[in-house]
Amino acid sequence: MNTTSLTGVARRQGVYFIANDAVIDIAIAFLNSFRRHNAAMPLCLIPFNESIQQLQQMRERFNFKIWQDHDLLASCDGISRQFHGTVRGHYRKLVLWEGPFEEFLYLDTDTVILENVAPVFPYLSTHGFITSLSHIPHIRKWVWKDSIVECDRLSPEKIAFAANTGFICSRRGNLGMNEVSGKLAEALELAPYMELSCQEQPLLNYLIVTSGLEYSSLYRIFIRDRSIEIALERWGGIDLGDTVEGQFVHPHYPRTLLVHWAGEWQRAKLTGDSICNRGLWDFYRNYDQRAARDGGLDQL
């Protein structure tokens, strides 16, 4: 893509997120939390679809750019159609490796960020891809159906990776659209074994584990060496306990980098229930309003 359409020049590090106006409240909570802990980190919105009029009005407020290469987004939409028969904006994550940031972090919007994300980037010195969670047997079902084991197309290690793709740290060019196109036919052959209710997640897992590059996760690194000081993701779908001023105080858990409500907003919408850890989400949804009331937005 023409990186000058976003930033004038390519930037060394930055963060992408995907959203539209249908999730505006969730996006505001994400943006408030991100800017509270990452005031200067470059940030770019990849539109989930064309409905981003409200988000566009927030560019200066939260200091983010908007992806402008619509041809690449259309290519992602075409890949979505091949897997689902319809356009699902989640597949627009595939443009991440074509963007302006030499090193990048992608974050799902149904997330609140509780620390500076910059300490994640050094792991790219030894890995082509870092996710937040992987190699957890009970979450493999959100990537692969059980039948993947018998199909003899992927090794047990590649299947076991089964990463959540709501958090991806990588480098520009590690997985370009040309490579995606070249692997699309073989990926489509595996579609019957993919849990496609999780949208692009199985495809991205397949592309990562067949890339030829090293891949891991913050969780995996921590499990292998618990002496490493590392902040981890926590799932927002279970009660995580009390917070103080938007931070966890937990003596027996590693530091929390982010809370991700993967699947919980959809469940709450269907059932009418409130999401777990609503107090934490409310804190960040209204954080900029409190900052303005208490003396200005310079705290963001």
Short mmCIF file of C-alpha atoms in Angstrom, two decimals:
data_model
loop_
_atom_site.label_atom_id
_atom_site.label_comp_id
_atom_site.label_asym_id
_atom_site.label_seq_id
_atom_site.Cartn_x
_atom_site.Cartn_y
_atom_site.Cartn_z
CA MET A 1 0.00 0.00 0.00
CA ASN A 2 1.01 3.62 -0.25
CA THR A 3 2.10 4.30 3.31
CA THR A 4 2.10 8.05 2.75
CA SER A 5 -1.71 7.91 2.77
CA LEU A 6 -1.54 7.11 6.46
CA THR A 7 1.49 8.67 8.04
CA GLY A 8 3.66 10.40 5.44
CA VAL A 9 6.45 7.87 6.12
CA ALA A 10 6.58 4.31 7.35
CA ARG A 11 6.74 4.15 11.15
CA ARG A 12 8.86 1.66 13.07
CA GLN A 13 6.18 0.50 15.54
CA GLY A 14 2.44 0.93 15.82
CA VAL A 15 -0.87 -0.69 16.67
CA TYR A 16 -3.88 -1.60 14.52
CA PHE A 17 -7.47 -2.20 15.56
CA ILE A 18 -10.66 -3.01 13.64
CA ALA A 19 -14.00 -1.37 14.42
CA ASN A 20 -17.08 0.33 13.01
CA ASP A 21 -19.89 2.46 14.40
CA ALA A 22 -21.93 -0.60 15.41
CA VAL A 23 -19.44 -1.15 18.26
CA ILE A 24 -18.81 2.49 19.09
CA ASP A 25 -19.13 2.09 22.87
CA ILE A 26 -16.79 -0.89 22.88
CA ALA A 27 -14.36 1.07 20.71
CA ILE A 28 -14.43 4.05 23.08
CA ALA A 29 -13.57 1.82 26.05
CA PHE A 30 -10.72 0.31 24.06
CA LEU A 31 -9.41 3.71 22.93
CA ASN A 32 -9.64 5.22 26.41
CA SER A 33 -7.71 2.30 27.92
CA PHE A 34 -5.15 2.25 25.14
CA ARG A 35 -4.40 5.96 25.32
CA ARG A 36 -4.26 5.95 29.12
CA HIS A 37 -1.36 3.49 28.99
CA ASN A 38 0.08 4.19 25.52
CA ALA A 39 -0.15 7.92 25.06
CA ALA A 40 2.33 8.24 22.19
CA MET A 41 2.09 4.90 20.38
CA PRO A 42 0.92 5.34 16.74
CA LEU A 43 -2.54 3.83 16.22
CA CYS A 44 -4.43 2.96 13.04
CA LEU A 45 -8.09 2.00 12.54
CA ILE A 46 -8.85 -0.64 9.91
CA PRO A 47 -12.55 -0.16 9.09
CA PHE A 48 -14.66 -3.28 9.67
CA ASN A 49 -16.91 -1.90 6.94
CA GLU A 50 -17.83 1.50 5.54
CA SER A 51 -19.92 2.51 8.57
CA ILE A 52 -17.31 4.55 10.46
CA GLN A 53 -18.78 8.06 10.46
CA GLN A 54 -18.79 8.35 14.28
CA LEU A 55 -15.33 6.87 14.58
CA GLN A 56 -13.98 9.32 12.02
CA GLN A 57 -15.06 12.17 14.30
CA MET A 58 -12.89 10.70 17.09
CA ARG A 59 -9.59 10.70 15.18
CA GLU A 60 -8.16 13.77 16.87
CA ARG A 61 -9.67 12.95 20.26
CA PHE A 62 -7.82 9.61 20.39
CA ASN A 63 -5.04 10.38 17.90
CA PHE A 64 -5.41 7.61 15.35
CA LYS A 65 -5.14 7.31 11.59
CA ILE A 66 -7.55 5.45 9.31
CA TRP A 67 -6.49 2.84 6.75
CA GLN A 68 -6.97 4.20 3.24
CA ASP A 69 -6.09 1.39 0.81
CA HIS A 70 -9.58 0.21 -0.13
CA ASP A 71 -8.31 -2.17 -2.81
CA LEU A 72 -6.51 -4.28 -0.21
CA LEU A 73 -9.60 -4.26 2.00
CA ALA A 74 -11.67 -5.43 -0.97
CA SER A 75 -9.21 -8.31 -1.48
CA CYS A 76 -9.79 -9.38 2.13
CA ASP A 77 -13.54 -9.18 1.59
CA GLY A 78 -13.12 -11.49 -1.39
CA ILE A 79 -11.31 -14.06 0.76
CA SER A 80 -14.13 -13.86 3.30
CA ARG A 81 -16.64 -14.68 0.56
CA GLN A 82 -14.69 -17.80 -0.36
CA PHE A 83 -14.94 -19.13 3.19
CA HIS A 84 -18.40 -17.85 4.17
CA GLY A 85 -20.22 -16.74 1.04
CA THR A 86 -20.55 -13.26 2.58
CA VAL A 87 -18.29 -10.37 3.59
CA ARG A 88 -17.12 -10.56 7.19
CA GLY A 89 -14.90 -7.69 8.22
CA HIS A 90 -12.77 -9.84 10.50
CA TYR A 91 -10.83 -10.97 7.41
CA ARG A 92 -9.52 -7.45 7.00
CA LYS A 93 -6.85 -8.42 9.53
CA LEU A 94 -5.02 -9.88 6.54
CA VAL A 95 -3.87 -6.37 5.53
CA LEU A 96 -1.81 -6.03 8.71
CA TRP A 97 1.37 -7.18 6.99
CA GLU A 98 0.96 -4.61 4.20
CA GLY A 99 0.66 -1.55 6.44
CA PRO A 100 2.97 1.34 7.39
CA PHE A 101 4.38 -0.09 10.63
CA GLU A 102 7.62 -2.04 10.39
CA GLU A 103 6.67 -3.80 13.62
CA PHE A 104 3.05 -3.91 14.67
CA LEU A 105 0.60 -5.15 17.24
CA TYR A 106 -3.00 -5.91 16.33
CA LEU A 107 -5.61 -5.74 19.12
CA ASP A 108 -9.27 -6.73 19.00
CA THR A 109 -11.56 -3.89 20.01
CA ASP A 110 -13.48 -5.85 22.67
CA THR A 111 -10.43 -5.36 24.86
CA VAL A 112 -9.22 -2.97 27.53
CA ILE A 113 -5.49 -2.35 27.76
CA LEU A 114 -3.98 -2.12 31.24
CA GLU A 115 -0.27 -1.58 30.52
CA ASN A 116 2.15 -0.19 27.98
CA VAL A 117 2.28 -2.60 25.02
CA ALA A 118 5.82 -1.66 23.94
CA PRO A 119 7.50 -4.52 25.91
CA VAL A 120 5.90 -7.01 23.51
CA PHE A 121 7.90 -5.86 20.49
CA PRO A 122 11.33 -7.20 21.56
CA TYR A 123 10.01 -10.76 21.18
CA LEU A 124 10.09 -10.15 17.43
CA SER A 125 13.88 -10.47 17.59
CA THR A 126 13.39 -14.24 17.82
CA HIS A 127 9.86 -14.79 16.47
CA GLY A 128 7.93 -13.94 13.33
CA PHE A 129 4.59 -14.01 15.15
CA ILE A 130 3.62 -13.53 18.79
CA THR A 131 0.04 -13.96 20.00
CA SER A 132 -1.22 -13.55 23.54
CA LEU A 133 -2.55 -17.09 24.08
CA SER A 134 -1.69 -20.40 22.44
CA HIS A 135 -1.13 -24.10 23.23
CA ILE A 136 -4.14 -24.30 25.54
CA PRO A 137 -5.95 -27.59 24.79
CA HIS A 138 -9.44 -26.47 25.77
CA ILE A 139 -9.40 -23.50 23.37
CA ARG A 140 -8.31 -25.52 20.33
CA LYS A 141 -12.02 -25.99 19.53
CA TRP A 142 -12.20 -22.29 18.59
CA VAL A 143 -9.72 -22.92 15.79
CA TRP A 144 -9.92 -26.55 14.70
CA LYS A 145 -12.59 -29.23 14.80
CA ASP A 146 -11.51 -32.56 16.27
CA SER A 147 -11.40 -34.06 12.78
CA ILE A 148 -8.27 -32.02 11.97
CA VAL A 149 -6.22 -34.62 13.88
CA GLU A 150 -7.20 -37.42 11.51
CA CYS A 151 -6.83 -35.47 8.25
CA ASP A 152 -3.01 -35.71 8.39
CA ARG A 153 -2.43 -32.27 6.88
CA LEU A 154 -0.87 -30.51 9.88
CA SER A 155 1.56 -31.75 12.51
CA PRO A 156 0.37 -32.10 16.13
CA GLU A 157 2.49 -29.06 17.09
CA LYS A 158 0.93 -26.88 14.41
CA ILE A 159 -2.56 -27.93 15.50
CA ALA A 160 -1.72 -27.41 19.17
CA PHE A 161 -0.74 -23.77 18.58
CA ALA A 162 -4.45 -22.88 18.17
CA ALA A 163 -3.93 -19.19 18.96
CA ASN A 164 -6.48 -16.50 19.65
CA THR A 165 -6.00 -13.97 16.84
CA GLY A 166 -7.36 -11.03 18.82
CA PHE A 167 -3.73 -10.18 19.59
CA ILE A 168 -0.99 -10.50 16.97
CA CYS A 169 2.49 -9.02 17.06
CA SER A 170 4.53 -9.31 13.86
CA ARG A 171 6.52 -7.48 11.20
CA ARG A 172 5.46 -5.95 7.92
CA GLY A 173 6.01 -8.44 5.13
CA ASN A 174 6.02 -11.58 7.28
CA LEU A 175 2.67 -12.57 5.76
CA GLY A 176 1.92 -10.50 2.66
CA MET A 177 -1.23 -10.69 0.58
CA ASN A 178 0.66 -12.44 -2.22
CA GLU A 179 1.58 -15.23 0.17
CA VAL A 180 -2.01 -15.43 1.40
CA SER A 181 -3.26 -15.71 -2.17
CA GLY A 182 -0.73 -18.43 -2.91
CA LYS A 183 -1.91 -20.52 0.04
CA LEU A 184 -5.62 -19.88 -0.34
CA ALA A 185 -6.46 -23.01 -2.33
CA GLU A 186 -4.84 -25.32 0.22
CA ALA A 187 -6.42 -23.39 3.09
CA LEU A 188 -9.86 -23.78 1.51
CA GLU A 189 -9.28 -27.54 1.34
CA LEU A 190 -9.00 -27.43 5.16
CA ALA A 191 -12.20 -25.39 5.60
CA PRO A 192 -14.24 -28.49 6.65
CA TYR A 193 -11.85 -28.89 9.60
CA MET A 194 -11.92 -25.20 10.59
CA GLU A 195 -14.21 -23.67 13.22
CA LEU A 196 -15.47 -20.98 10.88
CA SER A 197 -17.85 -19.54 13.46
CA CYS A 198 -14.64 -17.91 14.71
CA GLN A 199 -14.33 -16.10 11.40
CA GLU A 200 -10.73 -15.54 10.24
CA GLN A 201 -9.12 -17.21 13.25
CA PRO A 202 -8.58 -20.69 11.71
CA LEU A 203 -7.23 -19.23 8.47
CA LEU A 204 -4.77 -16.98 10.29
CA ASN A 205 -3.62 -19.91 12.44
CA TYR A 206 -3.01 -21.94 9.31
CA LEU A 207 -1.08 -19.11 7.65
CA ILE A 208 1.06 -18.53 10.74
CA VAL A 209 2.02 -22.17 11.38
CA THR A 210 2.84 -22.79 7.71
CA SER A 211 4.81 -19.54 7.28
CA GLY A 212 8.20 -21.09 8.01
CA LEU A 213 8.79 -18.45 10.70
CA GLU A 214 9.00 -18.97 14.45
CA TYR A 215 5.74 -18.44 16.32
CA SER A 216 4.73 -18.46 19.97
CA SER A 217 2.63 -16.53 22.51
CA LEU A 218 3.16 -14.53 25.66
CA TYR A 219 1.42 -17.31 27.58
CA ARG A 220 3.66 -19.99 26.10
CA ILE A 221 6.80 -18.01 26.86
CA PHE A 222 5.65 -17.49 30.45
CA ILE A 223 4.75 -21.17 30.97
CA ARG A 224 8.17 -22.27 29.73
CA ASP A 225 10.07 -19.83 31.96
CA ARG A 226 8.09 -18.40 34.86
CA SER A 227 11.07 -16.33 35.94
CA ILE A 228 10.37 -13.99 33.02
CA GLU A 229 8.59 -10.79 34.03
CA ILE A 230 5.72 -10.73 31.58
CA ALA A 231 2.19 -9.28 31.51
CA LEU A 232 -0.53 -11.58 30.16
CA GLU A 233 -4.02 -11.48 28.71
CA ARG A 234 -6.99 -12.38 30.88
CA TRP A 235 -10.36 -13.47 29.50
CA GLY A 236 -13.20 -11.17 30.48
CA GLY A 237 -15.79 -13.98 30.47
CA ILE A 238 -15.09 -15.05 34.05
CA ASP A 239 -15.13 -13.01 37.24
CA LEU A 240 -11.65 -11.56 37.57
CA GLY A 241 -12.17 -9.90 40.94
CA ASP A 242 -11.97 -6.31 42.06
CA THR A 243 -10.12 -3.48 40.39
CA VAL A 244 -8.82 -0.22 41.78
CA GLU A 245 -8.81 2.74 39.41
CA GLY A 246 -8.93 0.47 36.39
CA GLN A 247 -6.17 -1.89 37.55
CA PHE A 248 -6.17 -5.36 39.09
CA VAL A 249 -4.70 -5.96 42.51
CA HIS A 250 -4.00 -9.69 42.55
CA PRO A 251 -1.08 -11.08 44.57
CA HIS A 252 -1.11 -14.52 42.92
CA TYR A 253 -1.47 -13.66 39.23
CA PRO A 254 1.08 -12.25 36.77
CA ARG A 255 0.62 -8.68 35.68
CA THR A 256 -2.36 -8.11 33.41
CA LEU A 257 -1.58 -6.62 30.01
CA LEU A 258 -5.17 -6.63 28.79
CA VAL A 259 -8.63 -8.05 29.36
CA HIS A 260 -10.31 -9.48 26.27
CA TRP A 261 -14.04 -10.21 26.27
CA ALA A 262 -13.74 -12.66 23.33
CA GLY A 263 -17.21 -13.93 22.51
CA GLU A 264 -18.81 -12.30 25.54
CA TRP A 265 -20.42 -9.29 23.86
CA GLN A 266 -22.13 -11.58 21.36
CA ARG A 267 -23.33 -13.88 24.15
CA ALA A 268 -24.61 -10.96 26.24
CA LYS A 269 -26.48 -9.57 23.23
CA LEU A 270 -28.20 -12.91 22.63
CA THR A 271 -29.08 -13.59 26.28
CA GLY A 272 -29.68 -10.05 27.53
CA ASP A 273 -27.21 -10.64 30.36
CA SER A 274 -24.58 -8.16 31.44
CA ILE A 275 -20.98 -8.99 30.64
CA CYS A 276 -18.67 -10.14 33.41
CA ASN A 277 -16.33 -7.55 34.89
CA ARG A 278 -18.68 -4.79 33.87
CA GLY A 279 -17.14 -2.41 36.38
CA LEU A 280 -13.76 -2.58 34.66
CA TRP A 281 -15.33 -1.97 31.26
CA ASP A 282 -17.44 0.92 32.60
CA PHE A 283 -14.32 2.53 34.08
CA TYR A 284 -12.71 2.75 30.66
CA ARG A 285 -15.88 3.48 28.72
CA ASN A 286 -16.28 6.66 30.76
CA TYR A 287 -12.63 7.44 31.41
CA ASP A 288 -12.32 10.40 29.03
CA GLN A 289 -15.50 11.95 30.44
CA ARG A 290 -14.08 11.78 33.97
CA ALA A 291 -10.76 13.19 32.75
CA ALA A 292 -12.56 16.13 31.14
CA ARG A 293 -14.60 16.73 34.27
CA ASP A 294 -11.51 16.56 36.49
CA GLY A 295 -9.47 19.06 34.56
CA GLY A 296 -8.80 18.15 30.96
CA LEU A 297 -7.98 15.34 28.61
CA ASP A 298 -4.22 15.68 28.91
CA GLN A 299 -4.31 12.58 31.13
CA LEU A 300 -5.16 10.43 28.11
#
